[in-house]
Short mmCIF file of N, CA and C in Angstrom, two decimals:
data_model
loop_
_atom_site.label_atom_id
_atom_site.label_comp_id
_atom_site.label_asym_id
_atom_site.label_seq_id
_atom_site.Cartn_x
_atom_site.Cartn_y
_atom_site.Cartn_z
N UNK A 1 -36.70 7.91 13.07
CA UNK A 1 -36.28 8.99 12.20
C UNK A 1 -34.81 9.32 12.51
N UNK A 2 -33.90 9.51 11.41
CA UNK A 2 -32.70 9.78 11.75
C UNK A 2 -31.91 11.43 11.80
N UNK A 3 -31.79 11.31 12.83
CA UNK A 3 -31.13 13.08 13.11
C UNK A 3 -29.91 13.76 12.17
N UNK A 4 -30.74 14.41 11.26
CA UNK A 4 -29.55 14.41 10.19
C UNK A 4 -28.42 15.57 10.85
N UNK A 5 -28.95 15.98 11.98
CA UNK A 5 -27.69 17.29 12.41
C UNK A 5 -26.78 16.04 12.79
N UNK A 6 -26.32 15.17 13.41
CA UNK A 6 -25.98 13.86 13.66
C UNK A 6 -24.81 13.36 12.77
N UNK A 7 -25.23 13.51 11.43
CA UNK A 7 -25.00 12.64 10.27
C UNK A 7 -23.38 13.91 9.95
N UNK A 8 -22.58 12.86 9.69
CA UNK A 8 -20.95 13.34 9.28
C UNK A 8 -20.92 13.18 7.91
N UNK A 9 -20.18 14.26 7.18
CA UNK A 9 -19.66 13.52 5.41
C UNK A 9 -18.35 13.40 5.85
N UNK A 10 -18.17 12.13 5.06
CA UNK A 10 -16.68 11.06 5.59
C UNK A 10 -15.86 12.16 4.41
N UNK A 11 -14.86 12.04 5.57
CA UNK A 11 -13.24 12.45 4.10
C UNK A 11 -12.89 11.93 3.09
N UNK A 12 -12.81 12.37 2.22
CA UNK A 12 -12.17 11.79 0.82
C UNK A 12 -10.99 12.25 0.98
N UNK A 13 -9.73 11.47 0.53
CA UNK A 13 -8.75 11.78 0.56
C UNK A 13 -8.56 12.15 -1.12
N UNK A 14 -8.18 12.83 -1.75
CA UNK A 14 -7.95 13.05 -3.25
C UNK A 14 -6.79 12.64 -3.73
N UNK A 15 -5.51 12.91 -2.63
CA UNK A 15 -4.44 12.85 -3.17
C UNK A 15 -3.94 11.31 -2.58
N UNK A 16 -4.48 10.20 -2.06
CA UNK A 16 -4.29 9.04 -2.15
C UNK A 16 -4.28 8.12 -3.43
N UNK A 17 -3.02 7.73 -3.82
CA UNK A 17 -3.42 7.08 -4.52
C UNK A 17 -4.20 5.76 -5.09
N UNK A 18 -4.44 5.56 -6.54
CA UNK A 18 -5.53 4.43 -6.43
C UNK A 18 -4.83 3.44 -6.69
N UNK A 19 -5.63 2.50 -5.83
CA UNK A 19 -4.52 1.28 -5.74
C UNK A 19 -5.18 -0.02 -6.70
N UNK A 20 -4.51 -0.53 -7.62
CA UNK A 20 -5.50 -1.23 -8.19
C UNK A 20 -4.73 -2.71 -8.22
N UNK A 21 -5.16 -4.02 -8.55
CA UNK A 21 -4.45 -5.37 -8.35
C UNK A 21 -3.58 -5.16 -10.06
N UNK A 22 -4.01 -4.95 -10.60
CA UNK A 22 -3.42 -4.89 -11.88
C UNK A 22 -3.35 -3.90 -12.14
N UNK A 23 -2.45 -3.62 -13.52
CA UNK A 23 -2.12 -2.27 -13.86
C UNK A 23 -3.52 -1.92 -14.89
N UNK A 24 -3.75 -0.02 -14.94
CA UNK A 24 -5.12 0.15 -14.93
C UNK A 24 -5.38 0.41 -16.59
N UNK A 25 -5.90 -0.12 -17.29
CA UNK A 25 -6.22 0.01 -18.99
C UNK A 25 -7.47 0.87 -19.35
N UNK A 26 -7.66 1.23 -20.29
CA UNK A 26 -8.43 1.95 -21.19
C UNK A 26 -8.63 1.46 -21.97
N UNK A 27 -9.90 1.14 -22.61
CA UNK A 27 -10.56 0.51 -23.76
C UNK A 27 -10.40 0.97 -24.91
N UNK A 28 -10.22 0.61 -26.19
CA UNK A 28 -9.54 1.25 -27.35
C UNK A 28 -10.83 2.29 -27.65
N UNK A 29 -11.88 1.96 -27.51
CA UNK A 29 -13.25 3.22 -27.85
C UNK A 29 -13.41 4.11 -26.33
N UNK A 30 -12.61 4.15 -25.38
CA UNK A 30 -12.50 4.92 -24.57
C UNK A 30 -12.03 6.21 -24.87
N UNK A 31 -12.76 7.42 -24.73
CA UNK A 31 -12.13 8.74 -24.72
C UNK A 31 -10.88 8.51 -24.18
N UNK A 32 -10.25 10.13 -24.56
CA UNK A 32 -8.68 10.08 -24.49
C UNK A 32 -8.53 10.45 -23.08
N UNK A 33 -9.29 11.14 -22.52
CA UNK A 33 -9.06 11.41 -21.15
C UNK A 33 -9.19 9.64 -20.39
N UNK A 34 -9.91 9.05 -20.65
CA UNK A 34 -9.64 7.88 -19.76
C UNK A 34 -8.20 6.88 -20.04
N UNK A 35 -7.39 7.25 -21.06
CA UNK A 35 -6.50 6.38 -21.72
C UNK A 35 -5.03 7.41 -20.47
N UNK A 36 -5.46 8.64 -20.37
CA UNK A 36 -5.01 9.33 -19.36
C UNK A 36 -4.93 9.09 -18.07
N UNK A 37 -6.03 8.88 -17.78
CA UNK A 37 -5.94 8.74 -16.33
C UNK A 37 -5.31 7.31 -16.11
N UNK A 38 -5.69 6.38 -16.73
CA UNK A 38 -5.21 5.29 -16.58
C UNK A 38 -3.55 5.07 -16.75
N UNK A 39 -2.71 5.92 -17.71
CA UNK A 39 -1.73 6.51 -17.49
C UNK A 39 -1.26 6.93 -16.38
N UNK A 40 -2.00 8.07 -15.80
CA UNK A 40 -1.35 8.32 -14.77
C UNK A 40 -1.33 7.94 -13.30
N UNK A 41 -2.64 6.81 -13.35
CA UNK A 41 -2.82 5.78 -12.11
C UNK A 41 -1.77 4.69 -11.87
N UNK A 42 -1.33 4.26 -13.50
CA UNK A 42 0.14 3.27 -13.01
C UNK A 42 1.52 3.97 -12.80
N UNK A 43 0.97 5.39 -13.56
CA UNK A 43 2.78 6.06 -12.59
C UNK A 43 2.48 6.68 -11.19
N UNK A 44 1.37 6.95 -10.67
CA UNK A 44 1.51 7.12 -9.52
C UNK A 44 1.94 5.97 -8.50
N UNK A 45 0.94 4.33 -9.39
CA UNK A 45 1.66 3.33 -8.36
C UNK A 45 3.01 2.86 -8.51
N UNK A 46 3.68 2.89 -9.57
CA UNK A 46 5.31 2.80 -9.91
C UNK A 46 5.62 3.86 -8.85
N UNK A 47 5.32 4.82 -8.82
CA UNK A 47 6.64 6.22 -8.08
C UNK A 47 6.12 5.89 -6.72
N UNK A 48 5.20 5.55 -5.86
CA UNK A 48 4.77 5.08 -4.47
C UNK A 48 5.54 3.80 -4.65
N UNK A 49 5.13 3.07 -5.16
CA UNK A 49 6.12 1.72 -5.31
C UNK A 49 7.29 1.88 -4.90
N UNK A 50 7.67 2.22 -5.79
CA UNK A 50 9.39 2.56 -5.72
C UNK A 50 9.71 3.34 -4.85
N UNK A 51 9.14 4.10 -4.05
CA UNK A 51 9.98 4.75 -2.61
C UNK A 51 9.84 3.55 -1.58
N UNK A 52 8.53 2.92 -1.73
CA UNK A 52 8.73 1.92 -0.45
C UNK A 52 9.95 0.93 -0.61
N UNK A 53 9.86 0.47 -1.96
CA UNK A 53 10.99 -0.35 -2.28
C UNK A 53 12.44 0.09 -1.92
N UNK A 54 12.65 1.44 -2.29
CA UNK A 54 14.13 1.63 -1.89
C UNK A 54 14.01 1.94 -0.61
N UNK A 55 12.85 2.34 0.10
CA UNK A 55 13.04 2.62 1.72
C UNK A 55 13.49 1.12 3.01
N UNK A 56 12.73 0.05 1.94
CA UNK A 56 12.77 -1.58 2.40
C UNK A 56 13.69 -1.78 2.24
N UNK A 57 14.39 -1.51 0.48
CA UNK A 57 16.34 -1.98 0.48
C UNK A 57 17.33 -1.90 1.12
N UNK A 58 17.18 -0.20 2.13
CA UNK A 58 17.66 0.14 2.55
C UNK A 58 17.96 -0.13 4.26
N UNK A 59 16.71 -0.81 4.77
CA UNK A 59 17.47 -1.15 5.79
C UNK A 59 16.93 -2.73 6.13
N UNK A 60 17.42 -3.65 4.85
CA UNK A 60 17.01 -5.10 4.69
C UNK A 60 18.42 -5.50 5.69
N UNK A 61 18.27 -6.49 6.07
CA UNK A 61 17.07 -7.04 6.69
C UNK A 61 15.88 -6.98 7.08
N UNK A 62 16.10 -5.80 7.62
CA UNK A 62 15.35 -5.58 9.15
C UNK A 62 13.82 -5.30 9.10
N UNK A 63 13.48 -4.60 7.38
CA UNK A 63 12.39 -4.51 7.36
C UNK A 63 11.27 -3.43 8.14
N UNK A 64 10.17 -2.76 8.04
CA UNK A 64 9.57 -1.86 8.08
C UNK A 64 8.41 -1.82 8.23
N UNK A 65 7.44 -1.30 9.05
CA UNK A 65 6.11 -1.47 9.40
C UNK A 65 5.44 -0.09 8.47
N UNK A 66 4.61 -0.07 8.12
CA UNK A 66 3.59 0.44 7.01
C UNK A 66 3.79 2.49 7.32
N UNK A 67 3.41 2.24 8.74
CA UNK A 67 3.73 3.58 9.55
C UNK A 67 5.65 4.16 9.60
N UNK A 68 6.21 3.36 9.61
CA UNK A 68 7.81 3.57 9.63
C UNK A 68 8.35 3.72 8.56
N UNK A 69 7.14 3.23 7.23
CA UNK A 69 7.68 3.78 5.87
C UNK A 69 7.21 4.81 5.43
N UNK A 70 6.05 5.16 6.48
CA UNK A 70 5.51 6.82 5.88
C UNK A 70 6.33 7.92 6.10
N UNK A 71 6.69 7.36 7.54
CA UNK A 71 7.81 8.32 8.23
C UNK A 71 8.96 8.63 7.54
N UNK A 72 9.62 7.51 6.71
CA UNK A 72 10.91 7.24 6.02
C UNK A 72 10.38 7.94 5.12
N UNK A 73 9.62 7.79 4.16
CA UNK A 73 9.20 8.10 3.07
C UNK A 73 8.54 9.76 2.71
N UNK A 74 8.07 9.71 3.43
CA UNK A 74 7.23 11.37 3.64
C UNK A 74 5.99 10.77 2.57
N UNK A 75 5.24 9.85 2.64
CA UNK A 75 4.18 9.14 1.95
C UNK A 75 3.30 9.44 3.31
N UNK A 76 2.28 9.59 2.91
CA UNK A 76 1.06 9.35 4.06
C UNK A 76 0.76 8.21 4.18
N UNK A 77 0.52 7.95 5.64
CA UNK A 77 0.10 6.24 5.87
C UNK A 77 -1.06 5.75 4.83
N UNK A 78 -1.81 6.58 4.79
CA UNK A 78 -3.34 6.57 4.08
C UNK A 78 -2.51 6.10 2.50
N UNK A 79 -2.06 6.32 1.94
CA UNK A 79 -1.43 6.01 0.68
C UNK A 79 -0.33 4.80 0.72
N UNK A 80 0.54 4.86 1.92
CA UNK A 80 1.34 3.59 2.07
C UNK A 80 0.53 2.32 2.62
N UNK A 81 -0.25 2.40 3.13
CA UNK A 81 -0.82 1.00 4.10
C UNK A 81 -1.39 0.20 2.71
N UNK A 82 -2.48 1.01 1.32
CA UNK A 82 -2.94 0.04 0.88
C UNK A 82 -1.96 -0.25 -0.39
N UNK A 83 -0.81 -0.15 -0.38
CA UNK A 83 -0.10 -0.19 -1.77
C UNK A 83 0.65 -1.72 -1.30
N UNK A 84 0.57 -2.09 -0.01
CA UNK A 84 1.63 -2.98 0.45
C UNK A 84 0.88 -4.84 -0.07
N UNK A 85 -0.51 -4.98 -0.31
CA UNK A 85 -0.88 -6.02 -0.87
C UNK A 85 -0.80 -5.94 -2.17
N UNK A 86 -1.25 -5.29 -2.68
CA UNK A 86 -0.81 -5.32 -4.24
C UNK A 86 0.99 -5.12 -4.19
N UNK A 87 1.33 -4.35 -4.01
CA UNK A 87 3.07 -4.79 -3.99
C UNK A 87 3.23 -5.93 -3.64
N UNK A 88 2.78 -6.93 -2.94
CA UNK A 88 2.72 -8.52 -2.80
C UNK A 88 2.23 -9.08 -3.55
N UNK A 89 1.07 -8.88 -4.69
CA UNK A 89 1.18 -9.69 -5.24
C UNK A 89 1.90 -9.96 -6.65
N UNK A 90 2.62 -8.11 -6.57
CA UNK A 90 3.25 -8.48 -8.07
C UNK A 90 4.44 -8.95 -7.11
N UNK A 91 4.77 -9.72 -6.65
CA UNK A 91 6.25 -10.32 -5.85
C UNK A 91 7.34 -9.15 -5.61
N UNK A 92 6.84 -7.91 -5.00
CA UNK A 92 7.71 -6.65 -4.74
C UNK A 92 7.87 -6.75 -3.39
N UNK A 93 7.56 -7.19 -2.39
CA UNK A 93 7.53 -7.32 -1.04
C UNK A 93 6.84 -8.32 -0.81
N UNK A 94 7.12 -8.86 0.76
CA UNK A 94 6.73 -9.85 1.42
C UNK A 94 6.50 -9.52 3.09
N UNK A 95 5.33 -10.44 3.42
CA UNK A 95 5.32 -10.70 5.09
C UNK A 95 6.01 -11.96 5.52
N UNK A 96 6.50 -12.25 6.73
CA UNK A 96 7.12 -13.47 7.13
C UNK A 96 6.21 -14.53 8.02
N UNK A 97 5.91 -15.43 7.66
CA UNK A 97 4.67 -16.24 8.15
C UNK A 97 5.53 -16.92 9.50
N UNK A 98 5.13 -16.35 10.61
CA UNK A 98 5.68 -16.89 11.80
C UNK A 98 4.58 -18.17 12.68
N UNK A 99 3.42 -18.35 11.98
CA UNK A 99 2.65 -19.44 12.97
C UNK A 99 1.57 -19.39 11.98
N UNK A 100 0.38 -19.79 13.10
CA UNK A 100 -1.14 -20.00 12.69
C UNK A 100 -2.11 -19.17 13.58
N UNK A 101 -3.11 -18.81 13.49
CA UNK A 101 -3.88 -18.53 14.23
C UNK A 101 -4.94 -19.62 14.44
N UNK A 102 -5.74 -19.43 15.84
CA UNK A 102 -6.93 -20.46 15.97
C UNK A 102 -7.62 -20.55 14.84
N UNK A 103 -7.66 -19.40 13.86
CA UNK A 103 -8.97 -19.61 12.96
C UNK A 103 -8.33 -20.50 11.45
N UNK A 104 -6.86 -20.30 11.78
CA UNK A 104 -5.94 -21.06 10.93
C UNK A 104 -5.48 -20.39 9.56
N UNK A 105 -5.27 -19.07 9.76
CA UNK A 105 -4.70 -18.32 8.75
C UNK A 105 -3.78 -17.97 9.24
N UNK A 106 -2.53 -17.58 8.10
CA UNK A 106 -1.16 -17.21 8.24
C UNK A 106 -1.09 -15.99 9.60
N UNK A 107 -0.19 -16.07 10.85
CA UNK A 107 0.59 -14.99 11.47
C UNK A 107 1.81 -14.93 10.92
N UNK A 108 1.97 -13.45 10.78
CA UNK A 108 3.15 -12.52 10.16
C UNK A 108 3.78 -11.91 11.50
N UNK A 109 4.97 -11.83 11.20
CA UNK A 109 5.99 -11.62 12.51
C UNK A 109 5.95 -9.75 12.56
N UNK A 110 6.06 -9.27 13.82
CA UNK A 110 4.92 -7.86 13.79
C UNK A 110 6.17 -7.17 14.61
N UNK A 111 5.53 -5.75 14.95
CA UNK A 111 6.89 -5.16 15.65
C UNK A 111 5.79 -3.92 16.21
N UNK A 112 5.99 -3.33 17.08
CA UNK A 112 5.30 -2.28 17.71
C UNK A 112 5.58 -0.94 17.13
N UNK A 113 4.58 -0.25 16.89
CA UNK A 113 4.91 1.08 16.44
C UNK A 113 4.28 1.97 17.82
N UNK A 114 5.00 3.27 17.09
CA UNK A 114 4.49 4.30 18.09
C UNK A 114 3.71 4.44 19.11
N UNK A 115 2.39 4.12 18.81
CA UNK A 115 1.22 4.22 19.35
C UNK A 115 1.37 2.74 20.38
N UNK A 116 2.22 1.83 19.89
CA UNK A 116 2.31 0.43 21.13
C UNK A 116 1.29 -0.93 20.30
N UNK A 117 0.57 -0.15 19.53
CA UNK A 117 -0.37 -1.34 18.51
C UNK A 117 1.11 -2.27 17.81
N UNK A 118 1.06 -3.96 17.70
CA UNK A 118 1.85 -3.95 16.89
C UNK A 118 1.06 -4.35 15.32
N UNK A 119 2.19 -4.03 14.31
CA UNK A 119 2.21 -4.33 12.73
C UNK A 119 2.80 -4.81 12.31
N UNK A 120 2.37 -5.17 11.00
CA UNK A 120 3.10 -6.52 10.27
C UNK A 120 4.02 -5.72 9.84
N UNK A 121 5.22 -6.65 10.07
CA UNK A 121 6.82 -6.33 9.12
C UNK A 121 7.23 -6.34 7.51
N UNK A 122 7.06 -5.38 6.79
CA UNK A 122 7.25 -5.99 5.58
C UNK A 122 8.62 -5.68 4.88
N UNK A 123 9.08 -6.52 4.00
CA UNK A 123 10.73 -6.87 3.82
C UNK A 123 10.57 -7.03 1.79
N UNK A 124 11.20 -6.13 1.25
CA UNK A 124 11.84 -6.48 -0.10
C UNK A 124 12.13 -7.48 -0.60
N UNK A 125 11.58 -7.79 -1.36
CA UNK A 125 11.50 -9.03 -1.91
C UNK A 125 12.88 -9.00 -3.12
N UNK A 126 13.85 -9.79 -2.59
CA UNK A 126 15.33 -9.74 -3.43
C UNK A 126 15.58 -10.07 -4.54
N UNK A 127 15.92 -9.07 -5.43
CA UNK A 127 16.48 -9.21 -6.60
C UNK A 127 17.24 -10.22 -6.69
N UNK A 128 16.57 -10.77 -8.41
CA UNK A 128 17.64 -11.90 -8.67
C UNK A 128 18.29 -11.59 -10.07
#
């Protein structure tokens, strides 16, 4: 039997934004409120976007760990950490593939943050 005094309700964060691989659509027989939200799910990821981006421009080379752009940014990690794969795959940023691992997937060249854990470096992907 499980001790429900025990049992936690996990945090929802509300004001994280949603991170989606593509930009988010509404079906033409979709109410207007969903043609909305979906509206305002790709300008929240454009305006998060775009601070990491100019926070990366700004000190390219050198590049920025997920936590060092929250800091830069005044973004919460919780909102910056998952925007950084989808910003990869629309070609807005990049990791730098420094080796292999035993299991034989890409290592990304990392840098220590605060806490002494290290993280992957991620770098602006240059305008052409």
């Amino acid at each position: 039997m499980v001790n429900m005094a025990k049992l936690i309700q996990p945090q929802i964060d509300f004001d994280a934004p949603v991170v989606v691989e593509e930009p988010l659509h509404a079906r033409r027989t979709d109410p207007e409120t969903a043609h909305e939200g979906a509206e305002r799910g790709n300008e929240n990821f454009k305006n998060v976007s775009d601070n990491i981006l100019d926070a990366l421009r700004k000190v390219a080379p050198e590049g920025r760990t997920t936590e060092q752009l929250s800091e830069e940014t005044g973004i919460r990690l919780v909102s910056v950490s998952p925007m950084m794969k989808p910003m990869e795959k629309r070609d807005l940023v990049k990791r730098q593939v420094v080796g292999v691992t035993a299991k034989g997937k890409p290592s990304y060249r990392k840098r220590k943050n605060r806490s002494g854990v290290s993280a992957i470096i991620w770098y602006a992907v240059k305008d052409e």
